[in-house]
Amino acid sequence: MTVAAPLQAQTDPQYKVADVAGYTEVSYDAKARLFEQVKSDLRFGDYLYGCYECGICVGACPSAKFYDFSPRRIAQAAAREDVELIYQQMQEDIWECSQCFSCLRCPRGNNPGGIITIMREVAVRNGLASAKEALVGYSRIIYKIMSTGTQVSPDMLGRDAFPDWGPETADVADNLELWRRALPPETMHTTSTGWSVADRTLVELYLIWFETGALDMIAQVDPSLHSILQELMEDRLEEEGIEL
Amino acid sequence: MTIPMRAPVDARRLANPGDEPVVDRRPLEDPRAELLELEREGELIVQKIDREAISVATKYGREKRIQKAHLWHHKSCGQCGHIPGYSTSIFWIMRKLGYDYHDPHDQTSCTAWNYYASATSNTAAQAAVAVRNFAAAYETGYFPLIHCGTSYGHYKEVREQLIRHPELRAQVRDIMTKLGKPLVLPEEIVHYSEWIHALRHEIAAKQVRDVSGIVATVHPACHYHKIVAGDAIYDPDIYGGQRTAVVTGLAEALGAEVRSYSTWFDCCGFGFRHILVQRDFTRSFATLRKIEVMKEEASPDVVLTHDTGCVTTLDKSQFAAQAHGRNVGLAVLSDAQFAALAMGAHPYRVCQLHWHSADYRPLLEKMGIDWEKAWAEFQSDLRRLESGEKRYLDWDDADGLHDGEQPVAGPAGMNTTIEVRDAI
């Protein structure tokens, strides 16, 4: 069953896409199970102590200035164990957070940004619509970091990738290979990675992704990407004679 | 039950084995002491500071020691990838001060940018990536120095999680065993801007360019001074100890004027996922809440900051706002680039300012740097590469020493060649 989005959300292009604004309704038990996953994270107890309702976290929060978003509501919903509201927040709010951790100004020592990190993880692990929508356009980044060990590569600065960064970025794209060879550190003559990462290092990284279940998380939000990464890493580990 | 105030968290939790485990929610006042206690119990290895070090004060008052030399550079993917003059300036300063270092291939990104952006990882994976890198440093004998503010903040989170949660330690130890590595953490987690702060007077002693006419605003990086804030560097003589001392301490040591502005605590607008896939937020926040406010309230020549995302965001976000006629147009540099320029570094060969978007040329002119001449020199370097005379430029080229040029770096004899052993 799908809850109908408010009329404005159906017509106003500023609203989130229907899949998120009118997220799929699930049973209370399903929501409770999601919250249990949040609550059982080993960090949860370190991140949530109580709330004075002072609003300092909201005042410090950059996302609260631009979105209908409040770190205080996140902390309060978690403290009240309001599984209905927490589910709504996991579908609507958590991806607005800037993860700057300005909310750590909380006089009670709450960490709303940290709670959101946990909620995001649970959203990814369970393939919630908000996670899928938030990660549209993000596949290349995930591929890069998981397969090469560096997230930001020079060749991301394609001519058309960042037009809002000005003509200087196009200059970088046009001269990329030559300008990289002009860098004095020998580790940085690369274009497809931030620096040259040793082959053995990558094998160790792949093992970490397998051993911790991090690779499996990708399957829930981007099955195609998961297949590509899994094959790439399994082949490489097999070459090394490592059995999973 | 009685809980000793200074005991390690595990001891506090399990003071009486029959009791329910106590969740100790106080921030760790001395993570170093906790690590050493865990090492004594055989839980992990602590890589010690084993060279000359400078003591600095932290927010919670604990003394933090910054090792001066023999450092393992944990590079930043964002710096190396998109603003490489940030990294090269750090290396260049270290060479000029005569301190040896190791620039490893056996290093991955901390992967925290992706984690904070997409959550496609988990606590154990993040901790294992951190410890793998620390173990790689430990194997070389060089002490880790973290270039990225997010890596620094995230690794401090990881350290706290490993101290507080024995089950996580066990999981990471098991993974490390499979990798043939120990569970090892450094005695201190040190950001490069802390190293620069600790050595700011040595840097100022090598200064060859007068920056007393330069007005700077400082953007303190969120992941430096907000995450596990207790051991960020604070100094009662800088902002009365109410803001972190790094960056500002350096700028003042070099003789620049640092002016405050009302939104200094705001983040830059980076947002992790926003800078890549929701850039309307990033552009708006960076320009409306930071650049415009700085210009209106402080009229600076340059914004100085000390993290990958902050330099990227504040620098790259101005172009679109300029198109809308906003009050932007302000050079953005890392503290390392500013220090290197003050020490005489070449703006293109070392500081690589051609990778920046906001106009830095008025700043260079005010610093007495002929950027047109410098650009012509760099173009000459590029022609040498294009002709096949050289495949890559090196550190001598960075100082213009290949053809008898007087080094832009200033007095002869400042160039220091460092032999870096490949210890792996």
GROMACS .gro file of N, CA and C in nm, chain A residues 18-151:
model
  402
   18ALA      N    1   0.821   1.132  -0.612
   18ALA     CA    2   0.708   1.066  -0.547
   18ALA      C    3   0.749   0.943  -0.466
   19ASP      N    4   0.847   0.872  -0.518
   19ASP     CA    5   0.890   0.749  -0.451
   19ASP      C    6   0.935   0.776  -0.308
   20VAL      N    7   0.990   0.895  -0.287
   20VAL     CA    8   1.039   0.927  -0.154
   20VAL      C    9   0.935   1.003  -0.075
   21ALA      N   10   0.881   1.109  -0.134
   21ALA     CA   11   0.780   1.187  -0.062
   21ALA      C   12   0.660   1.099  -0.027
   22GLY      N   13   0.621   1.013  -0.117
   22GLY     CA   14   0.514   0.919  -0.088
   22GLY      C   15   0.572   0.780  -0.076
   23TYR      N   16   0.654   0.762   0.024
   23TYR     CA   17   0.727   0.636   0.040
   23TYR      C   18   0.632   0.519   0.064
   24THR      N   19   0.683   0.405   0.039
   24THR     CA   20   0.601   0.285   0.056
   24THR      C   21   0.572   0.260   0.203
   25GLU      N   22   0.446   0.243   0.233
   25GLU     CA   23   0.408   0.214   0.371
   25GLU      C   24   0.441   0.068   0.402
   26VAL      N   25   0.485   0.046   0.523
   26VAL     CA   26   0.511  -0.091   0.568
   26VAL      C   27   0.446  -0.110   0.704
   27SER      N   28   0.445  -0.231   0.753
   27SER     CA   29   0.379  -0.258   0.880
   27SER      C   30   0.456  -0.197   0.996
   28TYR      N   31   0.389  -0.179   1.107
   28TYR     CA   32   0.455  -0.127   1.227
   28TYR      C   33   0.569  -0.220   1.266
   29ASP      N   34   0.549  -0.349   1.255
   29ASP     CA   35   0.654  -0.444   1.293
   29ASP      C   36   0.779  -0.427   1.206
   30ALA      N   37   0.757  -0.400   1.078
   30ALA     CA   38   0.872  -0.378   0.989
   30ALA      C   39   0.948  -0.254   1.030
   31LYS      N   40   0.873  -0.149   1.066
   31LYS     CA   41   0.939  -0.026   1.113
   31LYS      C   42   1.014  -0.051   1.243
   32ALA      N   43   0.951  -0.128   1.329
   32ALA     CA   44   1.015  -0.158   1.459
   32ALA      C   45   1.144  -0.237   1.437
   33ARG      N   46   1.141  -0.327   1.339
   33ARG     CA   47   1.264  -0.404   1.311
   33ARG      C   48   1.376  -0.312   1.261
   34LEU      N   49   1.338  -0.216   1.178
   34LEU     CA   50   1.439  -0.121   1.130
   34LEU      C   51   1.497  -0.041   1.247
   35PHE      N   52   1.409   0.003   1.336
   35PHE     CA   53   1.460   0.079   1.451
   35PHE      C   54   1.549  -0.008   1.539
   36GLU      N   55   1.512  -0.134   1.554
   36GLU     CA   56   1.595  -0.224   1.635
   36GLU      C   57   1.736  -0.234   1.577
   37GLN      N   58   1.744  -0.232   1.444
   37GLN     CA   59   1.877  -0.235   1.381
   37GLN      C   60   1.955  -0.107   1.414
   38VAL      N   61   1.884   0.004   1.415
   38VAL     CA   62   1.950   0.132   1.451
   38VAL      C   63   1.997   0.124   1.596
   39LYS      N   64   1.907   0.082   1.681
   39LYS     CA   65   1.934   0.083   1.825
   39LYS      C   66   2.042  -0.017   1.864
   40SER      N   67   2.054  -0.124   1.787
   40SER     CA   68   2.151  -0.226   1.825
   40SER      C   69   2.292  -0.194   1.775
   41ASP      N   70   2.306  -0.087   1.699
   41ASP     CA   71   2.441  -0.049   1.656
   41ASP      C   72   2.523  -0.013   1.780
   42LEU      N   73   2.648  -0.057   1.781
   42LEU     CA   74   2.728  -0.038   1.903
   42LEU      C   75   2.750   0.109   1.936
   43ARG      N   76   2.732   0.198   1.839
   43ARG     CA   77   2.755   0.341   1.865
   43ARG      C   78   2.633   0.411   1.923
   44PHE      N   79   2.516   0.348   1.912
   44PHE     CA   80   2.391   0.418   1.945
   44PHE      C   81   2.394   0.475   2.088
   45GLY      N   82   2.439   0.393   2.180
   45GLY     CA   83   2.443   0.437   2.320
   45GLY      C   84   2.543   0.549   2.344
   46ASP      N   85   2.643   0.559   2.258
   46ASP     CA   86   2.741   0.667   2.272
   46ASP      C   87   2.692   0.798   2.210
   47TYR      N   88   2.586   0.788   2.129
   47TYR     CA   89   2.543   0.905   2.051
   47TYR      C   90   2.417   0.973   2.105
   48LEU      N   91   2.350   0.910   2.199
   48LEU     CA   92   2.219   0.963   2.240
   48LEU      C   93   2.205   0.960   2.392
   49TYR      N   94   2.188   1.076   2.452
   49TYR     CA   95   2.179   1.083   2.599
   49TYR      C   96   2.049   1.144   2.649
   50GLY      N   97   1.990   1.232   2.572
   50GLY     CA   98   1.871   1.303   2.618
   50GLY      C   99   1.862   1.432   2.543
   51CYS      N  100   1.765   1.518   2.576
   51CYS     CA  101   1.750   1.642   2.499
   51CYS      C  102   1.697   1.750   2.590
   52TYR      N  103   1.763   1.866   2.590
   52TYR     CA  104   1.716   1.983   2.667
   52TYR      C  105   1.613   2.065   2.588
   53GLU      N  106   1.592   2.031   2.461
   53GLU     CA  107   1.507   2.111   2.374
   53GLU      C  108   1.565   2.250   2.353
   54CYS      N  109   1.695   2.265   2.363
   54CYS     CA  110   1.754   2.399   2.355
   54CYS      C  111   1.764   2.447   2.211
   55GLY      N  112   1.773   2.354   2.116
   55GLY     CA  113   1.779   2.392   1.976
   55GLY      C  114   1.917   2.434   1.928
   56ILE      N  115   2.019   2.418   2.011
   56ILE     CA  116   2.154   2.456   1.968
   56ILE      C  117   2.194   2.377   1.844
   57CYS      N  118   2.158   2.251   1.840
   57CYS     CA  119   2.195   2.168   1.724
   57CYS      C  120   2.132   2.223   1.597
   58VAL      N  121   2.007   2.271   1.607
   58VAL     CA  122   1.939   2.324   1.489
   58VAL      C  123   2.004   2.456   1.447
   59GLY      N  124   2.038   2.538   1.547
   59GLY     CA  125   2.103   2.665   1.517
   59GLY      C  126   2.236   2.647   1.447
   60ALA      N  127   2.308   2.541   1.482
   60ALA     CA  128   2.441   2.518   1.424
   60ALA      C  129   2.435   2.442   1.292
   61CYS      N  130   2.318   2.388   1.258
   61CYS     CA  131   2.309   2.293   1.147
   61CYS      C  132   2.295   2.364   1.012
   62PRO      N  133   2.386   2.340   0.919
   62PRO     CA  134   2.374   2.402   0.786
   62PRO      C  135   2.253   2.351   0.708
   63SER      N  136   2.223   2.223   0.722
   63SER     CA  137   2.111   2.166   0.645
   63SER      C  138   1.978   2.223   0.692
   64ALA      N  139   1.969   2.255   0.822
   64ALA     CA  140   1.844   2.312   0.874
   64ALA      C  141   1.816   2.449   0.814
   65LYS      N  142   1.922   2.515   0.765
   65LYS     CA  143   1.903   2.647   0.705
   65LYS      C  144   1.851   2.636   0.561
   66PHE      N  145   1.864   2.521   0.501
   66PHE     CA  146   1.826   2.508   0.360
   66PHE      C  147   1.714   2.408   0.336
   67TYR      N  148   1.695   2.315   0.426
   67TYR     CA  149   1.596   2.211   0.404
   67TYR      C  150   1.498   2.208   0.521
   68ASP      N  151   1.389   2.136   0.501
   68ASP     CA  152   1.297   2.109   0.612
   68ASP      C  153   1.358   1.994   0.692
   69PHE      N  154   1.453   2.029   0.775
   69PHE     CA  155   1.536   1.929   0.841
   69PHE      C  156   1.573   1.979   0.979
   70SER      N  157   1.573   1.888   1.076
   70SER     CA  158   1.606   1.928   1.212
   70SER      C  159   1.679   1.817   1.285
   71PRO      N  160   1.805   1.839   1.324
   71PRO     CA  161   1.875   1.736   1.402
   71PRO      C  162   1.809   1.711   1.538
   72ARG      N  163   1.740   1.813   1.590
   72ARG     CA  164   1.671   1.793   1.718
   72ARG      C  165   1.561   1.690   1.704
   73ARG      N  166   1.485   1.696   1.595
   73ARG     CA  167   1.378   1.598   1.575
   73ARG      C  168   1.435   1.457   1.563
   74ILE      N  169   1.553   1.448   1.503
   74ILE     CA  170   1.618   1.317   1.490
   74ILE      C  171   1.650   1.261   1.629
   75ALA      N  172   1.713   1.344   1.712
   75ALA     CA  173   1.752   1.298   1.845
   75ALA      C  174   1.629   1.266   1.930
   76GLN      N  175   1.527   1.351   1.917
   76GLN     CA  176   1.407   1.329   1.999
   76GLN      C  177   1.331   1.203   1.956
   77ALA      N  178   1.320   1.182   1.827
   77ALA     CA  179   1.250   1.062   1.780
   77ALA      C  180   1.323   0.936   1.826
   78ALA      N  181   1.456   0.941   1.820
   78ALA     CA  182   1.534   0.825   1.864
   78ALA      C  183   1.518   0.803   2.014
   79ALA      N  184   1.518   0.912   2.090
   79ALA     CA  185   1.505   0.900   2.236
   79ALA      C  186   1.367   0.848   2.275
   80ARG      N  187   1.265   0.890   2.202
   80ARG     CA  188   1.128   0.844   2.233
   80ARG      C  189   1.100   0.707   2.174
   81GLU      N  190   1.194   0.660   2.092
   81GLU     CA  191   1.177   0.533   2.021
   81GLU      C  192   1.047   0.536   1.942
   82ASP      N  193   1.025   0.648   1.875
   82ASP     CA  194   0.904   0.668   1.795
   82ASP      C  195   0.927   0.604   1.658
   83VAL      N  196   0.893   0.477   1.647
   83VAL     CA  197   0.931   0.403   1.526
   83VAL      C  198   0.861   0.456   1.400
   84GLU      N  199   0.741   0.512   1.416
   84GLU     CA  200   0.671   0.568   1.300
   84GLU      C  201   0.749   0.689   1.246
   85LEU      N  202   0.785   0.779   1.337
   85LEU     CA  203   0.857   0.900   1.294
   85LEU      C  204   0.997   0.865   1.244
   86ILE      N  205   1.061   0.770   1.310
   86ILE     CA  206   1.196   0.731   1.267
   86ILE      C  207   1.192   0.674   1.126
   87TYR      N  208   1.089   0.595   1.098
   87TYR     CA  209   1.077   0.541   0.962
   87TYR      C  210   1.059   0.655   0.861
   88GLN      N  211   0.971   0.750   0.898
   88GLN     CA  212   0.951   0.864   0.809
   88GLN      C  213   1.082   0.940   0.787
   89GLN      N  214   1.157   0.959   0.894
   89GLN     CA  215   1.284   1.031   0.881
   89GLN      C  216   1.384   0.954   0.794
   90MET      N  217   1.381   0.821   0.807
   90MET     CA  218   1.471   0.741   0.723
   90MET      C  219   1.433   0.750   0.577
   91GLN      N  220   1.305   0.778   0.550
   91GLN     CA  221   1.262   0.790   0.411
   91GLN      C  222   1.272   0.932   0.359
   92GLU      N  223   1.270   1.031   0.449
   92GLU     CA  224   1.258   1.168   0.401
   92GLU      C  225   1.372   1.261   0.441
   93ASP      N  226   1.432   1.240   0.557
   93ASP     CA  227   1.518   1.345   0.614
   93ASP      C  228   1.667   1.317   0.610
   94ILE      N  229   1.704   1.193   0.632
   94ILE     CA  230   1.843   1.166   0.670
   94ILE      C  231   1.946   1.204   0.564
   95TRP      N  232   1.904   1.207   0.438
   95TRP     CA  233   2.004   1.235   0.334
   95TRP      C  234   2.028   1.383   0.315
   96GLU      N  235   1.951   1.467   0.389
   96GLU     CA  236   1.976   1.612   0.384
   96GLU      C  237   2.095   1.650   0.472
   97CYS      N  238   2.125   1.568   0.571
   97CYS     CA  239   2.232   1.599   0.668
   97CYS      C  240   2.366   1.618   0.597
   98SER      N  241   2.440   1.719   0.640
   98SER     CA  242   2.570   1.750   0.578
   98SER      C  243   2.686   1.672   0.640
   99GLN      N  244   2.658   1.601   0.748
   99GLN     CA  245   2.763   1.522   0.816
   99GLN      C  246   2.883   1.609   0.856
  100CYS      N  247   2.855   1.734   0.890
  100CYS     CA  248   2.963   1.822   0.935
  100CYS      C  249   2.986   1.807   1.085
  101PHE      N  250   2.885   1.756   1.155
  101PHE     CA  251   2.889   1.733   1.299
  101PHE      C  252   2.896   1.862   1.380
  102SER      N  253   2.838   1.968   1.322
  102SER     CA  254   2.820   2.091   1.400
  102SER      C  255   2.725   2.066   1.517
  103CYS      N  256   2.636   1.968   1.502
  103CYS     CA  257   2.539   1.938   1.607
  103CYS      C  258   2.604   1.879   1.731
  104LEU      N  259   2.734   1.845   1.721
  104LEU     CA  260   2.804   1.798   1.842
  104LEU      C  261   2.819   1.909   1.944
  105ARG      N  262   2.774   2.030   1.910
  105ARG     CA  263   2.770   2.138   2.008
  105ARG      C  264   2.669   2.111   2.119
  106CYS      N  265   2.589   2.009   2.102
  106CYS     CA  266   2.484   1.973   2.197
  106CYS      C  267   2.538   1.970   2.340
  107PRO      N  268   2.474   2.047   2.432
  107PRO     CA  269   2.523   2.047   2.570
  107PRO      C  270   2.502   1.914   2.642
  108ARG      N  271   2.416   1.829   2.589
  108ARG     CA  272   2.398   1.697   2.649
  108ARG      C  273   2.495   1.594   2.591
  109GLY      N  274   2.569   1.633   2.491
  109GLY     CA  275   2.662   1.538   2.430
  109GLY      C  276   2.598   1.445   2.329
  110ASN      N  277   2.478   1.481   2.283
  110ASN     CA  278   2.417   1.401   2.175
  110ASN      C  279   2.497   1.415   2.046
  111ASN      N  280   2.481   1.319   1.960
  111ASN     CA  281   2.544   1.325   1.829
  111ASN      C  282   2.438   1.293   1.722
  112PRO      N  283   2.350   1.391   1.693
  112PRO     CA  284   2.246   1.364   1.592
  112PRO      C  285   2.304   1.323   1.457
  113GLY      N  286   2.416   1.384   1.418
  113GLY     CA  287   2.479   1.346   1.292
  113GLY      C  288   2.524   1.200   1.295
  114GLY      N  289   2.570   1.154   1.410
  114GLY     CA  290   2.611   1.015   1.424
  114GLY      C  291   2.492   0.921   1.418
  115ILE      N  292   2.380   0.963   1.482
  115ILE     CA  293   2.258   0.881   1.474
  115ILE      C  294   2.214   0.869   1.328
  116ILE      N  295   2.228   0.980   1.256
  116ILE     CA  296   2.190   0.978   1.113
  116ILE      C  297   2.282   0.884   1.035
  117THR      N  298   2.409   0.882   1.069
  117THR     CA  299   2.500   0.788   1.001
  117THR      C  300   2.449   0.646   1.018
  118ILE      N  301   2.408   0.612   1.140
  118ILE     CA  302   2.356   0.477   1.165
  118ILE      C  303   2.226   0.455   1.087
  119MET      N  304   2.136   0.555   1.090
  119MET     CA  305   2.008   0.541   1.018
  119MET      C  306   2.032   0.524   0.868
  120ARG      N  307   2.130   0.595   0.814
  120ARG     CA  308   2.162   0.581   0.672
  120ARG      C  309   2.211   0.439   0.642
  121GLU      N  310   2.299   0.390   0.731
  121GLU     CA  311   2.349   0.253   0.711
  121GLU      C  312   2.235   0.153   0.706
  122VAL      N  313   2.141   0.169   0.799
  122VAL     CA  314   2.027   0.077   0.804
  122VAL      C  315   1.941   0.094   0.677
  123ALA      N  316   1.926   0.218   0.632
  123ALA     CA  317   1.849   0.244   0.510
  123ALA      C  318   1.914   0.176   0.389
  124VAL      N  319   2.047   0.181   0.383
  124VAL     CA  320   2.119   0.116   0.272
  124VAL      C  321   2.106  -0.035   0.283
  125ARG      N  322   2.129  -0.086   0.405
  125ARG     CA  323   2.130  -0.231   0.425
  125ARG      C  324   1.995  -0.293   0.390
  126ASN      N  325   1.889  -0.214   0.409
  126ASN     CA  326   1.755  -0.266   0.382
  126ASN      C  327   1.699  -0.219   0.248
  127GLY      N  328   1.782  -0.151   0.171
  127GLY     CA  329   1.739  -0.108   0.038
  127GLY      C  330   1.620  -0.015   0.037
  128LEU      N  331   1.611   0.076   0.136
  128LEU     CA  332   1.497   0.169   0.139
  128LEU      C  333   1.501   0.261   0.017
  129ALA      N  334   1.382   0.306  -0.022
  129ALA     CA  335   1.372   0.390  -0.142
  129ALA      C  336   1.456   0.515  -0.129
  130SER      N  337   1.462   0.572  -0.008
  130SER     CA  338   1.539   0.696   0.008
  130SER      C  339   1.686   0.673  -0.021
  131ALA      N  340   1.737   0.557   0.019
  131ALA     CA  341   1.878   0.528  -0.005
  131ALA      C  342   1.905   0.511  -0.153
  132LYS      N  343   1.815   0.441  -0.220
  132LYS     CA  344   1.833   0.422  -0.365
  132LYS      C  345   1.829   0.556  -0.438
  133GLU      N  346   1.735   0.641  -0.397
  133GLU     CA  347   1.724   0.770  -0.464
  133GLU      C  348   1.845   0.858  -0.434
  134ALA      N  349   1.890   0.855  -0.308
  134ALA     CA  350   2.003   0.940  -0.269
  134ALA      C  351   2.131   0.900  -0.341
  135LEU      N  352   2.141   0.772  -0.373
  135LEU     CA  353   2.266   0.724  -0.432
  135LEU      C  354   2.262   0.717  -0.584
  136VAL      N  355   2.151   0.765  -0.643
  136VAL     CA  356   2.150   0.776  -0.790
  136VAL      C  357   2.260   0.875  -0.829
  137GLY      N  358   2.341   0.838  -0.923
  137GLY     CA  359   2.451   0.926  -0.963
  137GLY      C  360   2.574   0.908  -0.879
  138TYR      N  361   2.565   0.818  -0.782
  138TYR     CA  362   2.678   0.801  -0.691
  138TYR      C  363   2.756   0.672  -0.717
  139SER      N  364   2.709   0.593  -0.812
  139SER     CA  365   2.769   0.461  -0.834
  139SER      C  366   2.917   0.470  -0.867
  140ARG      N  367   2.953   0.570  -0.948
  140ARG     CA  368   3.093   0.579  -0.990
  140ARG      C  369   3.185   0.605  -0.869
  141ILE      N  370   3.134   0.683  -0.776
  141ILE     CA  371   3.214   0.714  -0.656
  141ILE      C  372   3.236   0.586  -0.576
  142ILE      N  373   3.127   0.510  -0.558
  142ILE     CA  374   3.138   0.388  -0.479
  142ILE      C  375   3.233   0.290  -0.550
  143TYR      N  376   3.217   0.280  -0.680
  143TYR     CA  377   3.306   0.192  -0.757
  143TYR      C  378   3.452   0.233  -0.737
  144LYS      N  379   3.475   0.362  -0.746
  144LYS     CA  380   3.612   0.414  -0.737
  144LYS      C  381   3.673   0.381  -0.601
  145ILE      N  382   3.601   0.414  -0.496
  145ILE     CA  383   3.661   0.399  -0.362
  145ILE      C  384   3.679   0.252  -0.328
  146MET      N  385   3.583   0.169  -0.365
  146MET     CA  386   3.593   0.028  -0.325
  146MET      C  387   3.693  -0.048  -0.411
  147SER      N  388   3.709  -0.008  -0.536
  147SER     CA  389   3.796  -0.086  -0.623
  147SER      C  390   3.938  -0.032  -0.632
  148THR      N  391   3.955   0.100  -0.613
  148THR     CA  392   4.090   0.158  -0.630
  148THR      C  393   4.153   0.204  -0.500
  149GLY      N  394   4.073   0.218  -0.396
  149GLY     CA  395   4.129   0.262  -0.267
  149GLY      C  396   4.143   0.411  -0.253
  150THR      N  397   4.113   0.486  -0.359
  150THR     CA  398   4.106   0.632  -0.344
  150THR      C  399   3.975   0.677  -0.407
  151GLN      N  400   3.910   0.771  -0.340
  151GLN     CA  401   3.777   0.809  -0.387
  151GLN      C  402   3.783   0.913  -0.498
   0.00000   0.00000   0.00000
